[in-house]
Amino acid sequence: MRVTTAYSYAASLANLQKRQTELNEANGRMTSGLRVEKASDDPAAAARAERALAIVSRSDANQRALDASRNAMTLTESALGDATELLQQAREAMVAAGNGSYSDAERSAQAQKLTEIRKQLFAVANRSDGAGGYLFSGQGASQPPFIDTATGVQFRGAAGQVDVASDEALPLTIDGADAWLHAPTGNGVFETRATTTTTAWIDAGAVTNPSALTGGSYSVGFTQAAGVTSYEVRDSGGNLLTSGPYKEGKAIEVDGMSFNIGGSPQVGDRFDIVPSTRTLDVFGVLDRTIAELNTPLRTGAQITQSTQTALRDLDSVAGGLQGLRASVGESLNMADAVESRVGAVKLFGETARSNAVDLDLAQAISDFKNQETGYSASLQTYSSVQKLSLFQYLS
């Protein structure tokens, strides 16, 4: 076979250029630390890397959503803590106001203290989340969700709860109406009311036999005969259910319920027992209590009744806020668990991307040395080929 000098020149030059290109590519991979710098380098590996990057991006988005939820719930937990402390102060003021030796002026002073506590509670209910929203706005509100009207505090937000947009539901806001305005009345099962009396009072009562509860309404009236006062308990239809001589401190029991009446009930006095409803609101309790404390010339029985009712209702609304605070605490615990899972998924994505496109440095150095040796050999070959000329031979 005849090999021309021109062909040898061209072949050696092409080999030299190829070796130089490969050497430059090896050097570029070592500089970038990537085995796959563009999709054409390894299409399958590039596709795996894209899928892994999508996982990492989704994990980053979930982490941002988690951080937003954690910040909001931390602020909410703090607000509920402040509210619980204020309600405890209100309870202490109410206990003091129930002191039988207090004058009307001293009770009015306690009412003024409750008024200031109410103002602070109202500010807590409308507390901002620091990002243009409100902690208790439900599904969102551009203005404070609670407004103070002549008929009491009203919720003007959107009922419900907003969750962050992530793979796992985490709260971003709290349903303010449910938190502040929907505590259970009475003891949570039934509510006792002093409907008509100025000489007696009734306590909150208790459930003695849950299976005997009917969920109905009852009334307690009184009769007198031969100087003996007796009670009668009737259902909503007026049917007599139980009766007996009235003795202060002795519990009256009917249909799985027990309650005590104190004082000196008179003929015509009436107490009602009705099913509990979730209509008790924090501000309504304080408004009613403040109005009663500012009412002068009340009897001792009226003062005792209003004190017991106020303490019962304050405990109910405080219990609701404390339960919500516990729920918010669980949300924060859940956020910690979710963060751990998000971190694990992100690590998986980063590892998969690294396995697909990252460079094995030891192998890369070895390849670079081989390419460098090949390039050096190509240079020597090209140099030798250049000497293959007639003029070089003649010299």
Coordinates of C-alpha atoms in Angstrom, one line a residue:
M1 CA 0.0 0.0 0.0
R2 CA 1.3 3.4 -0.9
V3 CA 1.3 6.0 1.9
T4 CA 2.0 9.5 0.7
T5 CA 3.8 12.1 2.8
A6 CA 0.8 14.5 2.7
Y7 CA -1.4 11.8 4.2
S8 CA 1.1 11.2 7.0
Y9 CA 1.2 14.9 7.7
A10 CA -2.6 15.1 7.8
A11 CA -3.0 12.0 9.9
S12 CA -0.5 13.0 12.5
L13 CA -2.0 16.5 12.6
A14 CA -5.5 15.2 13.1
N15 CA -4.3 12.9 15.9
L16 CA -2.5 15.7 17.6
Q17 CA -5.7 17.9 17.5
K18 CA -7.8 15.1 18.8
R19 CA -5.4 14.5 21.7
Q20 CA -5.3 18.2 22.5
T21 CA -9.1 18.3 22.5
E22 CA -9.3 15.3 24.8
L23 CA -6.7 16.8 27.1
N24 CA -8.6 20.1 27.3
E25 CA -11.8 18.3 28.1
A26 CA -10.1 16.3 30.8
N27 CA -8.7 19.5 32.2
G28 CA -12.1 21.2 32.1
R29 CA -13.7 18.3 34.0
M30 CA -11.1 18.5 36.7
T31 CA -11.7 22.3 37.0
S32 CA -15.5 22.0 37.2
G33 CA -15.6 18.8 39.2
L34 CA -18.3 17.4 36.9
R35 CA -18.1 14.3 34.8
V36 CA -21.2 15.4 32.8
E37 CA -21.1 19.0 31.9
K38 CA -23.7 18.9 29.1
A39 CA -26.4 16.4 28.2
S40 CA -24.4 15.1 25.2
D41 CA -21.6 13.9 27.5
D42 CA -23.9 11.2 29.0
P43 CA -27.6 11.6 28.1
A44 CA -28.8 8.9 30.6
A45 CA -26.8 10.4 33.5
A46 CA -27.9 13.9 32.6
A47 CA -31.6 12.8 32.8
R48 CA -31.0 11.2 36.2
A49 CA -29.4 14.5 37.4
E50 CA -32.4 16.5 36.2
R51 CA -34.8 14.2 38.1
A52 CA -32.6 14.5 41.2
L53 CA -32.5 18.3 40.9
A54 CA -36.3 18.4 40.7
I55 CA -36.4 16.5 44.0
V56 CA -33.9 19.0 45.6
S57 CA -36.0 21.9 44.3
R58 CA -39.2 20.5 45.7
S59 CA -37.5 19.8 49.0
D60 CA -36.3 23.4 49.1
A61 CA -39.9 24.6 48.5
N62 CA -41.2 22.4 51.2
Q63 CA -38.5 23.7 53.6
R64 CA -39.6 27.3 52.9
A65 CA -43.2 26.4 53.5
L66 CA -42.3 24.6 56.7
D67 CA -40.3 27.6 57.9
A68 CA -43.3 29.9 57.2
S69 CA -45.6 27.6 59.2
R70 CA -43.1 27.3 62.1
N71 CA -42.7 31.1 62.3
A72 CA -46.5 31.6 62.3
M73 CA -47.2 28.9 64.9
T74 CA -44.4 30.2 67.1
L75 CA -46.0 33.6 67.1
T76 CA -49.5 32.0 67.7
E77 CA -48.2 30.0 70.6
S78 CA -46.8 33.1 72.2
A79 CA -50.1 35.0 71.6
L80 CA -52.1 32.2 73.3
G81 CA -49.6 32.2 76.2
D82 CA -50.2 35.9 76.6
A83 CA -54.0 35.4 76.5
T84 CA -53.9 32.6 79.0
E85 CA -51.9 34.8 81.4
L86 CA -54.4 37.6 81.0
L87 CA -57.4 35.3 81.7
Q88 CA -55.6 34.2 84.8
Q89 CA -55.4 37.8 85.9
A90 CA -59.0 38.2 85.1
R91 CA -59.9 35.2 87.2
E92 CA -57.9 36.5 90.2
A93 CA -59.8 39.9 89.9
M94 CA -63.1 38.0 89.8
V95 CA -62.2 36.0 92.9
A96 CA -61.4 39.2 94.7
A97 CA -64.6 40.8 93.5
G98 CA -66.6 37.9 95.1
N99 CA -65.4 38.9 98.5
G100 CA -68.5 39.5 100.6
S101 CA -66.9 42.4 102.5
Y102 CA -66.2 44.4 99.3
S103 CA -68.2 47.5 98.7
D104 CA -69.7 48.5 95.3
A105 CA -66.9 50.9 94.8
E106 CA -64.3 48.2 95.3
R107 CA -66.1 45.9 92.8
S108 CA -66.2 48.7 90.3
A109 CA -62.4 49.0 90.7
Q110 CA -62.1 45.3 89.8
A111 CA -64.4 45.9 86.9
Q112 CA -62.0 48.6 85.7
K113 CA -59.2 46.1 85.9
L114 CA -61.2 43.6 83.9
T115 CA -61.8 46.4 81.3
E116 CA -58.1 46.9 80.8
I117 CA -57.5 43.1 80.6
R118 CA -60.2 43.0 77.9
K119 CA -58.5 45.7 75.9
Q120 CA -55.2 43.6 76.0
L121 CA -57.0 40.4 75.0
F122 CA -58.6 42.2 72.0
A123 CA -55.2 43.3 70.9
V124 CA -53.9 39.7 71.2
A125 CA -56.8 38.4 69.1
N126 CA -55.9 40.9 66.4
R127 CA -52.2 40.4 66.6
S128 CA -50.3 40.6 63.3
D129 CA -48.0 37.8 61.9
G130 CA -45.5 40.4 60.8
A131 CA -46.0 39.7 57.1
G132 CA -49.2 41.7 56.5
G133 CA -51.5 39.0 57.8
Y134 CA -53.1 38.1 61.2
L135 CA -52.5 35.1 63.4
F136 CA -56.2 34.5 64.0
S137 CA -57.6 35.5 60.6
G138 CA -58.8 32.1 59.6
Q139 CA -58.6 31.8 55.8
G140 CA -57.3 35.3 55.5
A141 CA -58.2 39.0 56.1
S142 CA -56.7 42.2 54.9
Q143 CA -57.9 44.0 58.0
P144 CA -57.9 43.0 61.7
P145 CA -60.3 40.0 61.9
F146 CA -62.1 41.1 65.1
I147 CA -64.0 44.3 65.5
D148 CA -65.7 45.7 68.6
T149 CA -69.3 46.6 68.1
A150 CA -72.1 47.8 70.3
T151 CA -73.4 44.2 70.5
G152 CA -70.0 42.7 71.3
V153 CA -66.9 41.6 69.4
Q154 CA -67.6 40.2 65.9
F155 CA -65.3 38.1 63.7
R156 CA -65.0 39.5 60.2
G157 CA -62.4 37.2 58.9
A158 CA -63.0 34.0 56.8
A159 CA -63.7 31.0 59.0
G160 CA -61.4 28.1 58.6
Q161 CA -57.6 27.5 58.6
V162 CA -55.0 28.0 56.0
D163 CA -52.3 25.4 55.5
V164 CA -49.0 25.9 53.7
A165 CA -48.6 24.6 50.2
S166 CA -46.3 21.6 50.8
D167 CA -46.3 17.8 50.7
E168 CA -47.5 17.7 54.3
A169 CA -50.3 19.9 55.7
L170 CA -49.0 22.4 58.2
P171 CA -51.0 25.3 59.6
L172 CA -50.3 28.9 58.6
T173 CA -53.2 30.6 60.4
I174 CA -55.8 29.7 63.1
D175 CA -59.6 29.9 62.9
G176 CA -60.0 33.0 65.1
A177 CA -63.8 32.5 65.5
D178 CA -63.4 29.0 66.8
A179 CA -60.5 30.0 69.1
W180 CA -62.1 33.1 70.7
L181 CA -65.8 32.9 70.2
H182 CA -66.9 29.3 70.4
A183 CA -66.1 27.9 73.8
P184 CA -68.6 25.5 75.4
T185 CA -71.1 27.0 77.8
G186 CA -71.6 25.7 81.3
N187 CA -69.5 22.7 82.3
G188 CA -69.3 21.5 78.7
V189 CA -72.2 19.1 78.9
F190 CA -75.0 21.2 80.4
E191 CA -75.4 24.8 81.6
T192 CA -77.1 25.9 84.9
R193 CA -78.8 29.3 84.9
A194 CA -80.3 31.3 87.7
T195 CA -83.3 32.5 85.8
T196 CA -85.4 34.2 88.5
T197 CA -84.0 34.6 92.0
T198 CA -82.4 37.2 94.3
T199 CA -81.9 35.0 97.4
A200 CA -80.3 31.8 96.0
W201 CA -77.6 30.6 93.6
I202 CA -76.7 27.4 91.7
D203 CA -73.2 26.0 90.9
A204 CA -71.9 24.7 87.6
G205 CA -73.0 21.1 88.2
A206 CA -71.4 17.9 87.2
V207 CA -72.1 14.7 85.3
T208 CA -72.6 11.7 87.5
N209 CA -73.9 9.1 85.0
P210 CA -73.1 9.8 81.3
S211 CA -75.3 7.0 80.1
A212 CA -78.3 8.6 81.8
L213 CA -78.0 11.9 80.0
T214 CA -80.9 12.9 77.8
G215 CA -79.6 16.2 76.3
G216 CA -82.9 17.8 77.3
S217 CA -83.8 21.0 79.2
Y218 CA -85.0 21.1 82.8
S219 CA -86.3 23.7 85.3
V220 CA -86.1 23.8 89.0
G221 CA -88.9 25.5 91.0
F222 CA -89.8 25.7 94.7
T223 CA -92.8 25.3 96.9
Q224 CA -93.4 25.9 100.6
A225 CA -95.8 24.0 102.9
A226 CA -95.8 24.1 106.7
G227 CA -92.6 26.2 106.7
V228 CA -90.7 23.6 104.6
T229 CA -89.2 24.6 101.3
S230 CA -89.2 21.8 98.6
Y231 CA -87.8 21.7 95.1
E232 CA -89.3 20.3 92.0
V233 CA -87.4 19.3 88.8
R234 CA -89.5 19.3 85.6
D235 CA -88.6 18.6 82.0
S236 CA -89.2 20.9 79.1
G237 CA -92.7 19.5 78.8
G238 CA -93.6 20.4 82.4
N239 CA -93.5 16.8 83.6
L240 CA -92.3 16.3 87.2
L241 CA -89.2 14.2 87.3
T242 CA -88.1 14.5 91.0
S243 CA -88.8 16.5 94.1
G244 CA -87.8 16.7 97.7
P245 CA -87.2 18.9 100.7
Y246 CA -84.6 21.6 99.9
K247 CA -81.4 21.4 102.0
E248 CA -78.6 23.8 101.3
G249 CA -75.4 21.9 100.3
K250 CA -77.3 18.7 99.4
A251 CA -76.9 17.9 95.7
I252 CA -80.0 17.5 93.5
E253 CA -79.7 14.7 91.0
V254 CA -81.7 14.0 87.8
D255 CA -81.0 12.1 84.6
G256 CA -77.2 11.6 85.2
M257 CA -76.7 15.2 86.3
S258 CA -75.9 16.7 89.8
F259 CA -75.9 20.3 90.9
N260 CA -76.1 22.2 94.2
I261 CA -78.3 25.2 95.0
G262 CA -77.3 27.5 97.8
G263 CA -79.0 30.3 99.8
S264 CA -82.6 30.6 100.6
P265 CA -84.7 30.0 97.5
Q266 CA -88.3 31.3 97.6
V267 CA -91.5 30.3 95.9
G268 CA -91.3 31.7 92.4
D269 CA -87.6 31.3 92.1
R270 CA -86.5 29.3 89.1
F271 CA -83.3 27.7 87.9
D272 CA -82.8 26.3 84.4
I273 CA -80.6 23.5 83.1
V274 CA -80.0 23.5 79.4
P275 CA -77.6 21.6 77.0
S276 CA -74.2 23.1 76.6
T277 CA -73.5 24.9 73.3
R278 CA -70.3 26.2 71.7
T279 CA -71.4 29.9 71.9
L280 CA -69.4 31.2 74.7
D281 CA -66.9 34.0 73.7
V282 CA -64.0 35.4 75.7
F283 CA -65.1 39.1 75.3
G284 CA -68.8 38.4 76.0
V285 CA -67.8 36.7 79.3
L286 CA -65.8 39.8 80.3
D287 CA -68.4 42.2 79.1
R288 CA -71.1 40.5 81.2
T289 CA -68.9 40.3 84.2
I290 CA -67.8 44.0 84.0
A291 CA -71.5 45.0 83.7
E292 CA -72.5 43.0 86.8
L293 CA -69.6 44.3 88.9
N294 CA -70.6 47.8 88.0
T295 CA -74.2 47.2 89.1
P296 CA -74.8 48.5 92.6
L297 CA -77.0 47.3 95.5
R298 CA -77.0 43.7 94.5
T299 CA -77.9 41.0 97.1
G300 CA -75.3 38.7 98.5
A301 CA -76.9 35.8 96.6
Q302 CA -76.7 37.8 93.3
I303 CA -73.0 38.5 94.0
T304 CA -72.3 34.9 94.7
Q305 CA -74.2 33.7 91.6
S306 CA -72.4 36.2 89.3
T307 CA -69.1 35.3 90.7
Q308 CA -69.6 31.6 90.3
T309 CA -70.9 32.0 86.8
A310 CA -68.0 34.3 85.8
L311 CA -65.4 31.9 87.2
R312 CA -67.1 29.0 85.4
D313 CA -67.2 30.8 82.1
L314 CA -63.7 32.2 82.4
D315 CA -62.4 28.6 83.1
S316 CA -64.3 27.4 80.0
V317 CA -62.8 30.0 77.6
A318 CA -59.4 29.7 79.2
G319 CA -59.6 25.9 78.8
G320 CA -60.4 26.4 75.1
L321 CA -57.4 28.6 74.5
Q322 CA -55.1 26.3 76.5
G323 CA -56.3 23.4 74.3
L324 CA -55.7 25.4 71.2
R325 CA -52.2 26.2 72.5
A326 CA -51.5 22.5 73.0
S327 CA -52.6 21.9 69.4
V328 CA -50.3 24.6 68.2
G329 CA -47.5 23.0 70.2
E330 CA -48.2 19.7 68.4
S331 CA -48.0 21.5 65.1
L332 CA -44.5 22.8 66.1
N333 CA -43.5 19.2 67.0
M334 CA -44.9 18.0 63.7
A335 CA -42.9 20.7 61.9
D336 CA -39.7 19.3 63.5
A337 CA -40.5 15.8 62.3
V338 CA -41.4 17.1 58.8
E339 CA -38.1 19.0 58.6
S340 CA -36.2 15.8 59.3
R341 CA -38.1 14.0 56.4
V342 CA -37.6 17.0 54.1
G343 CA -33.9 17.0 54.9
A344 CA -33.6 13.2 54.2
V345 CA -35.4 13.6 50.8
K346 CA -33.1 16.5 49.9
L347 CA -30.0 14.5 50.8
F348 CA -31.3 11.7 48.6
G349 CA -31.7 14.0 45.7
E350 CA -28.3 15.6 46.1
T351 CA -26.7 12.2 46.4
A352 CA -28.4 10.9 43.3
R353 CA -27.4 14.1 41.3
S354 CA -23.8 13.7 42.6
N355 CA -23.7 10.0 41.6
A356 CA -25.0 10.9 38.1
V357 CA -22.7 13.8 37.1
D358 CA -20.0 14.4 39.7
L359 CA -16.4 13.5 38.9
D360 CA -14.3 10.8 40.5
L361 CA -11.2 12.9 41.2
A362 CA -8.8 10.0 41.5
Q363 CA -10.0 8.5 38.2
A364 CA -10.0 12.0 36.6
I365 CA -6.3 12.6 37.5
S366 CA -5.4 9.2 36.1
D367 CA -7.3 9.9 32.9
F368 CA -5.6 13.4 32.6
K369 CA -2.2 11.8 33.0
N370 CA -3.0 9.3 30.3
Q371 CA -4.3 12.1 28.0
E372 CA -1.2 14.1 28.7
T373 CA 1.0 11.2 27.8
G374 CA -1.0 10.6 24.6
Y375 CA -0.7 14.2 23.7
S376 CA 3.1 14.2 24.3
A377 CA 3.4 11.1 22.1
S378 CA 1.3 12.8 19.3
L379 CA 3.6 15.8 19.4
Q380 CA 6.7 13.5 19.0
T381 CA 4.9 11.7 16.1
Y382 CA 4.1 14.9 14.4
S383 CA 7.6 16.1 14.8
S384 CA 9.0 12.9 13.2
V385 CA 6.6 13.1 10.3
Q386 CA 7.7 16.6 9.5
K387 CA 11.2 15.2 8.8
L388 CA 9.9 13.0 6.1
S389 CA 10.7 15.2 3.1
L390 CA 13.1 14.9 0.1
F391 CA 15.0 18.0 1.2
Q392 CA 15.5 16.6 4.7
Y393 CA 16.7 13.3 3.1
L394 CA 19.1 15.1 0.8
S395 CA 20.6 17.1 3.6

